[in-house]
């Protein structure tokens, strides 16, 4: 047990260290390419910080622990929303991430909700469509892949139109990092990604050992322990983004990561001969619904124009935290 915990800790530290540099390079790439922080945060930064989920969960599936893998993906989305809510209390955000100032992210947030809903439907109906699973892939997973491609295109077109209509250059933060060359920024991004990919499988192995030795079960451990660890890059990169005033980069990272997490069900399904969503526990549906509910509260908070809000009643960070904690308690009870 001690060896597994030490291995888990070392791998988590490596992932955190790599994640600390991601925001610096992402911000430079956004500025050099002029694609904007929202788009870079939703796609490039989100995809990179989701690499732990991919490496960890492929390893888990190959070890025959599909519940740990699916629990990690869904639990990571829930953890990302918890991180967003907690950081919204920080002096760097001061409530901006769940206010009308972040309304531009409602589109990417809606995409993450739609993809999570598709995953929930797939979990609920998976066993009924086993005979209609091409190449052993759940039909819902294929639909998620197509929906993500469509959603990214919509977000890209929306951001391009918004940039053209505003015609106002974004003022860079006074304490931002020096401008890097595109080559330097991409190289740094690649090095961080490689470090995360190497540490990921060892993290999954340690989590699997802890799950067996603790007796908590793969569903709960995947939803909490592994999900929190693989969400560490999001935590570090979001905090770094807020410190330099890049709120769009931070929010885009959360919604983009949550959408990308659902897409990762596709490569996981390829590594298992059976339809993935048909063989895992229905307890994951609780995590799906909680993620959708918490995401909708965040989106409502971004569209809600009232500044002074009642805790736990009107959409704010407190309500998101309550939903996440309640969902984790329910998953533990069911497992």
Short mmCIF file of C-alpha atoms in Angstrom, two decimals:
data_model
loop_
_atom_site.label_atom_id
_atom_site.label_comp_id
_atom_site.label_asym_id
_atom_site.label_seq_id
_atom_site.Cartn_x
_atom_site.Cartn_y
_atom_site.Cartn_z
CA UNK A 1 0.00 0.00 0.00
CA UNK A 2 2.82 2.41 0.91
CA UNK A 3 4.69 1.70 -2.34
CA UNK A 4 1.53 2.34 -4.37
CA UNK A 5 0.90 5.62 -2.56
CA UNK A 6 4.50 6.77 -3.13
CA UNK A 7 4.30 5.88 -6.82
CA UNK A 8 1.00 7.74 -7.07
CA UNK A 9 2.50 10.80 -5.37
CA UNK A 10 5.64 10.91 -7.55
CA UNK A 11 3.63 10.62 -10.77
CA UNK A 12 1.21 13.31 -9.63
CA UNK A 13 4.15 15.65 -8.90
CA UNK A 14 5.55 15.08 -12.41
CA UNK A 15 2.16 15.89 -13.94
CA UNK A 16 1.86 19.04 -11.83
CA UNK A 17 5.36 20.18 -12.80
CA UNK A 18 4.60 19.76 -16.50
CA UNK A 19 1.25 21.49 -16.12
CA UNK A 20 2.78 24.62 -14.59
CA UNK A 21 4.37 25.59 -17.91
CA UNK A 22 1.38 24.90 -20.15
CA UNK A 23 -0.36 28.23 -19.61
CA UNK A 24 2.75 30.24 -20.44
CA UNK A 25 3.13 28.51 -23.78
CA UNK A 26 -0.61 28.52 -24.50
CA UNK A 27 -0.82 32.27 -23.92
CA UNK A 28 2.15 32.84 -26.23
CA UNK A 29 0.60 30.66 -28.95
CA UNK A 30 -2.72 32.50 -28.62
CA UNK A 31 -0.96 35.85 -29.04
CA UNK A 32 1.33 34.79 -31.90
CA UNK A 33 -1.35 33.02 -33.93
CA UNK A 34 -4.06 35.58 -33.01
CA UNK A 35 -6.55 32.76 -32.51
CA UNK A 36 -7.57 34.15 -29.13
CA UNK A 37 -7.40 32.81 -25.62
CA UNK A 38 -10.91 31.36 -25.64
CA UNK A 39 -10.22 29.17 -28.67
CA UNK A 40 -6.70 28.16 -27.59
CA UNK A 41 -7.95 27.41 -24.08
CA UNK A 42 -10.90 25.37 -25.35
CA UNK A 43 -8.90 23.25 -27.80
CA UNK A 44 -5.10 23.30 -27.46
CA UNK A 45 -4.73 23.80 -23.70
CA UNK A 46 -7.75 21.60 -22.96
CA UNK A 47 -6.47 18.80 -25.18
CA UNK A 48 -3.02 18.93 -23.61
CA UNK A 49 -4.22 18.96 -20.01
CA UNK A 50 -6.48 16.01 -20.87
CA UNK A 51 -3.51 13.85 -21.88
CA UNK A 52 -3.28 12.33 -18.37
CA UNK A 53 -6.81 11.02 -18.79
CA UNK A 54 -5.90 9.41 -22.11
CA UNK A 55 -2.72 7.70 -20.95
CA UNK A 56 -4.13 6.70 -17.56
CA UNK A 57 -7.36 5.32 -18.95
CA UNK A 58 -5.84 3.40 -21.85
CA UNK A 59 -3.59 1.70 -19.32
CA UNK A 60 -6.60 0.95 -17.08
CA UNK A 61 -8.63 -0.50 -19.97
CA UNK A 62 -5.73 -2.70 -21.06
CA UNK A 63 -5.51 -3.97 -17.49
CA UNK A 64 -9.21 -4.88 -17.67
CA UNK A 65 -10.43 -2.07 -15.41
CA UNK A 66 -12.88 -0.23 -17.65
CA UNK A 67 -14.81 1.14 -14.67
CA UNK A 68 -11.70 2.94 -13.41
CA UNK A 69 -11.17 4.47 -16.87
CA UNK A 70 -14.73 5.70 -17.38
CA UNK A 71 -14.91 6.87 -13.76
CA UNK A 72 -11.75 8.90 -14.30
CA UNK A 73 -13.07 10.64 -17.43
CA UNK A 74 -16.41 11.56 -15.91
CA UNK A 75 -14.94 12.29 -12.49
CA UNK A 76 -12.29 14.51 -14.03
CA UNK A 77 -15.01 16.63 -15.64
CA UNK A 78 -16.68 16.97 -12.26
CA UNK A 79 -13.36 17.86 -10.61
CA UNK A 80 -12.68 20.49 -13.28
CA UNK A 81 -15.96 22.21 -12.41
CA UNK A 82 -15.09 22.03 -8.70
CA UNK A 83 -11.71 23.63 -9.45
CA UNK A 84 -13.45 26.35 -11.48
CA UNK A 85 -15.83 27.11 -8.62
CA UNK A 86 -13.08 27.16 -5.97
CA UNK A 87 -10.79 29.40 -8.04
CA UNK A 88 -13.69 31.77 -8.66
CA UNK A 89 -13.31 32.75 -4.99
CA UNK A 90 -9.63 33.64 -5.48
CA UNK A 91 -8.32 37.19 -5.54
CA UNK A 92 -7.38 36.65 -9.20
CA UNK A 93 -10.94 35.94 -10.33
CA UNK A 94 -13.18 37.71 -7.79
CA UNK A 95 -16.29 36.06 -9.21
CA UNK A 96 -15.55 36.86 -12.87
CA UNK A 97 -15.69 33.25 -14.12
CA UNK A 98 -19.31 32.80 -13.07
CA UNK A 99 -20.48 36.26 -14.11
CA UNK A 100 -21.76 37.93 -17.26
CA UNK A 101 -18.15 38.90 -18.07
CA UNK A 102 -17.61 35.26 -19.09
CA UNK A 103 -20.80 34.94 -21.17
CA UNK A 104 -18.79 34.23 -24.33
CA UNK A 105 -18.04 30.76 -22.93
CA UNK A 106 -21.69 29.70 -22.86
CA UNK A 107 -21.28 28.12 -26.31
CA UNK A 108 -18.31 25.92 -25.37
CA UNK A 109 -20.04 25.11 -22.08
CA UNK A 110 -23.14 23.98 -23.94
CA UNK A 111 -20.99 21.71 -26.11
CA UNK A 112 -19.52 20.00 -23.03
CA UNK A 113 -23.03 19.54 -21.62
CA UNK A 114 -24.30 18.01 -24.87
CA UNK A 115 -21.40 15.55 -25.11
CA UNK A 116 -21.78 14.53 -21.45
CA UNK A 117 -25.50 13.97 -22.03
CA UNK A 118 -24.70 11.71 -24.99
CA UNK A 119 -22.32 9.74 -22.77
CA UNK A 120 -25.05 9.39 -20.15
CA UNK A 121 -27.52 8.12 -22.74
CA UNK A 122 -24.88 5.66 -23.96
CA UNK A 123 -24.33 4.37 -20.43
CA UNK A 124 -28.06 3.92 -19.86
CA UNK A 125 -28.78 2.19 -23.19
CA UNK A 126 -25.39 0.56 -23.84
CA UNK A 127 -26.45 -3.05 -23.23
CA UNK A 128 -29.43 -2.67 -25.58
CA UNK A 129 -27.23 -1.80 -28.56
CA UNK A 130 -24.46 -4.37 -28.21
CA UNK A 131 -25.53 -6.02 -31.48
CA UNK A 132 -25.38 -2.64 -33.25
CA UNK A 133 -21.85 -1.73 -32.23
CA UNK A 134 -19.57 -1.46 -35.30
CA UNK A 135 -16.05 -2.77 -34.60
CA UNK A 136 -17.09 -3.25 -30.97
CA UNK A 137 -17.52 0.50 -30.45
CA UNK A 138 -20.57 1.86 -28.64
CA UNK A 139 -22.83 3.82 -31.05
CA UNK A 140 -23.04 6.69 -28.55
CA UNK A 141 -19.24 7.03 -28.59
CA UNK A 142 -19.23 7.43 -32.39
CA UNK A 143 -21.96 10.08 -32.13
CA UNK A 144 -19.91 11.92 -29.48
CA UNK A 145 -16.92 12.06 -31.85
CA UNK A 146 -19.01 13.53 -34.67
CA UNK A 147 -20.75 16.00 -32.34
CA UNK A 148 -17.39 17.23 -31.00
CA UNK A 149 -16.08 17.92 -34.50
CA UNK A 150 -19.26 19.85 -35.32
CA UNK A 151 -19.12 21.77 -32.03
CA UNK A 152 -15.47 22.81 -32.45
CA UNK A 153 -16.28 24.15 -35.92
CA UNK A 154 -19.19 26.17 -34.52
CA UNK A 155 -17.00 27.64 -31.75
CA UNK A 156 -14.26 28.52 -34.25
CA UNK A 157 -16.70 30.31 -36.57
CA UNK A 158 -18.31 32.12 -33.63
CA UNK A 159 -14.94 33.37 -32.35
CA UNK A 160 -13.86 34.47 -35.81
CA UNK A 161 -17.04 36.50 -36.28
CA UNK A 162 -16.72 37.97 -32.77
CA UNK A 163 -13.12 39.04 -33.45
CA UNK A 164 -14.08 40.69 -36.73
CA UNK A 165 -17.04 42.54 -35.23
CA UNK A 166 -15.21 43.86 -32.17
CA UNK A 167 -12.12 45.08 -34.06
CA UNK A 168 -10.56 45.88 -30.71
CA UNK A 169 -7.16 44.49 -29.83
CA UNK A 170 -7.04 42.78 -26.45
CA UNK A 171 -4.81 44.58 -23.98
CA UNK A 172 -2.14 42.15 -22.72
CA UNK A 173 -1.70 41.81 -18.94
CA UNK A 174 1.03 43.98 -17.48
CA UNK A 175 2.70 40.99 -15.79
CA UNK A 176 2.45 38.60 -18.73
CA UNK A 177 5.40 36.46 -19.74
CA UNK A 178 7.73 37.75 -22.47
CA UNK A 179 6.62 36.94 -25.99
CA UNK A 180 8.07 33.66 -27.23
CA UNK A 181 8.59 32.52 -30.78
CA UNK A 182 5.99 30.10 -32.12
CA UNK A 183 8.65 27.43 -32.48
CA UNK A 184 9.77 27.88 -28.87
CA UNK A 185 6.20 27.81 -27.60
CA UNK A 186 5.31 24.66 -29.55
CA UNK A 187 8.52 22.95 -28.42
CA UNK A 188 7.77 23.74 -24.79
CA UNK A 189 4.24 22.45 -25.21
CA UNK A 190 5.55 19.20 -26.70
CA UNK A 191 8.02 18.62 -23.86
CA UNK A 192 5.29 19.11 -21.25
CA UNK A 193 2.98 16.76 -23.13
CA UNK A 194 5.64 14.03 -23.29
CA UNK A 195 6.25 14.29 -19.53
CA UNK A 196 2.53 13.90 -18.88
CA UNK A 197 2.22 10.93 -21.24
CA UNK A 198 5.12 9.12 -19.53
CA UNK A 199 3.81 9.67 -16.00
CA UNK A 200 0.20 8.78 -16.83
CA UNK A 201 0.35 4.97 -17.08
CA UNK A 202 2.30 4.70 -13.81
CA UNK A 203 -0.34 6.85 -12.14
CA UNK A 204 -3.07 4.46 -13.35
CA UNK A 205 -1.14 1.45 -12.10
CA UNK A 206 -0.78 2.98 -8.63
CA UNK A 207 -4.47 3.95 -8.54
CA UNK A 208 -5.49 0.43 -9.50
CA UNK A 209 -3.41 -1.00 -6.66
CA UNK A 210 -4.90 1.47 -4.19
CA UNK A 211 -8.41 0.58 -5.39
CA UNK A 212 -7.82 -3.13 -4.78
CA UNK A 213 -6.05 -2.71 -1.44
CA UNK A 214 -8.47 -0.14 -0.02
CA UNK A 215 -11.62 -2.01 -1.03
CA UNK A 216 -13.29 1.24 -2.11
CA UNK A 217 -13.97 -0.06 -5.61
CA UNK A 218 -12.84 1.08 -9.05
CA UNK A 219 -15.89 3.26 -9.71
CA UNK A 220 -15.37 5.46 -6.62
CA UNK A 221 -11.55 5.53 -6.83
CA UNK A 222 -11.69 6.38 -10.54
CA UNK A 223 -14.20 9.15 -9.90
CA UNK A 224 -12.22 10.70 -7.03
CA UNK A 225 -8.57 9.75 -6.57
CA UNK A 226 -7.52 9.28 -10.19
CA UNK A 227 -9.83 12.01 -11.46
CA UNK A 228 -8.38 14.56 -9.03
CA UNK A 229 -4.80 13.67 -9.98
CA UNK A 230 -5.42 13.83 -13.71
CA UNK A 231 -7.16 17.18 -13.16
CA UNK A 232 -4.04 18.64 -11.55
CA UNK A 233 -2.76 20.07 -14.87
CA UNK A 234 -6.10 21.90 -15.23
CA UNK A 235 -5.78 23.24 -11.69
CA UNK A 236 -2.22 24.47 -12.18
CA UNK A 237 -2.84 25.94 -15.64
CA UNK A 238 -6.06 27.67 -14.56
CA UNK A 239 -4.37 29.25 -11.56
CA UNK A 240 -1.48 30.41 -13.74
CA UNK A 241 -3.92 31.83 -16.30
CA UNK A 242 -5.81 33.78 -13.64
CA UNK A 243 -2.58 35.19 -12.23
CA UNK A 244 -1.74 36.77 -15.60
CA UNK A 245 -5.32 37.94 -16.11
CA UNK A 246 -6.16 35.40 -18.82
CA UNK A 247 -9.66 34.52 -17.58
CA UNK A 248 -10.74 33.32 -21.04
CA UNK A 249 -7.85 30.85 -21.08
CA UNK A 250 -8.87 29.46 -17.68
CA UNK A 251 -12.57 29.02 -18.43
CA UNK A 252 -11.89 27.69 -21.92
CA UNK A 253 -9.59 25.09 -20.39
CA UNK A 254 -12.38 23.73 -18.16
CA UNK A 255 -15.16 23.51 -20.73
CA UNK A 256 -12.75 22.36 -23.43
CA UNK A 257 -11.30 19.64 -21.19
CA UNK A 258 -14.76 18.41 -20.23
CA UNK A 259 -15.77 18.16 -23.88
CA UNK A 260 -12.47 16.48 -24.81
CA UNK A 261 -12.87 13.99 -21.95
CA UNK A 262 -16.01 12.64 -23.62
CA UNK A 263 -14.19 12.30 -26.95
CA UNK A 264 -11.53 10.19 -25.20
CA UNK A 265 -14.16 7.47 -24.81
CA UNK A 266 -13.50 6.67 -28.48
CA UNK A 267 -9.82 5.63 -28.19
CA UNK A 268 -10.66 3.78 -24.97
CA UNK A 269 -13.36 1.82 -26.77
CA UNK A 270 -10.85 0.88 -29.45
CA UNK A 271 -8.64 -0.78 -26.82
CA UNK A 272 -11.50 -3.00 -25.61
CA UNK A 273 -13.08 -5.62 -27.84
CA UNK A 274 -16.47 -5.01 -26.22
CA UNK A 275 -18.62 -1.85 -26.39
CA UNK A 276 -17.19 0.20 -23.52
CA UNK A 277 -20.42 1.83 -22.34
CA UNK A 278 -22.19 -1.55 -22.22
CA UNK A 279 -19.77 -3.18 -19.77
CA UNK A 280 -19.25 -0.48 -17.12
CA UNK A 281 -21.28 0.27 -14.01
CA UNK A 282 -24.51 2.27 -14.26
CA UNK A 283 -23.23 4.21 -11.26
CA UNK A 284 -21.35 6.43 -13.72
CA UNK A 285 -24.69 7.87 -14.83
CA UNK A 286 -24.82 9.74 -11.50
CA UNK A 287 -21.50 11.42 -12.33
CA UNK A 288 -22.79 12.27 -15.82
CA UNK A 289 -25.93 13.91 -14.48
CA UNK A 290 -24.02 15.79 -11.78
CA UNK A 291 -21.55 17.11 -14.37
CA UNK A 292 -24.42 18.29 -16.57
CA UNK A 293 -26.14 19.94 -13.60
CA UNK A 294 -22.98 21.68 -12.37
CA UNK A 295 -22.10 22.81 -15.91
CA UNK A 296 -25.56 24.29 -16.37
CA UNK A 297 -25.20 26.23 -13.12
CA UNK A 298 -21.90 27.66 -14.39
CA UNK A 299 -23.46 28.62 -17.74
CA UNK A 300 -26.48 30.16 -16.01
CA UNK A 301 -24.11 32.12 -13.79
CA UNK A 302 -22.34 33.47 -16.88
CA UNK A 303 -25.62 34.53 -18.50
CA UNK A 304 -27.32 35.80 -15.31
CA UNK A 305 -27.09 39.59 -15.12
CA UNK A 306 -27.76 39.99 -11.39
CA UNK A 307 -24.51 40.70 -9.55
CA UNK A 308 -25.60 40.12 -5.92
CA UNK A 309 -26.74 36.50 -5.59
CA UNK A 310 -28.21 34.30 -2.86
CA UNK A 311 -25.91 31.41 -1.95
CA UNK A 312 -27.06 27.91 -2.96
CA UNK A 313 -30.23 29.34 -4.51
CA UNK A 314 -29.06 31.51 -7.40
CA UNK A 315 -26.32 30.30 -9.81
CA UNK A 316 -22.93 30.82 -8.19
CA UNK A 317 -19.78 28.95 -7.17
CA UNK A 318 -21.30 27.82 -3.86
CA UNK A 319 -24.04 25.91 -5.67
CA UNK A 320 -21.52 24.21 -7.97
CA UNK A 321 -19.45 23.08 -4.97
CA UNK A 322 -22.56 21.70 -3.25
CA UNK A 323 -23.54 19.73 -6.37
CA UNK A 324 -20.07 18.21 -6.78
CA UNK A 325 -19.74 17.20 -3.11
CA UNK A 326 -23.24 15.72 -3.14
CA UNK A 327 -22.49 13.74 -6.31
CA UNK A 328 -19.26 12.31 -4.90
CA UNK A 329 -21.08 11.24 -1.75
CA UNK A 330 -23.76 9.52 -3.82
CA UNK A 331 -21.18 7.70 -5.97
CA UNK A 332 -19.44 6.47 -2.82
CA UNK A 333 -22.75 5.27 -1.37
CA UNK A 334 -23.68 3.42 -4.57
CA UNK A 335 -20.25 1.81 -4.89
#
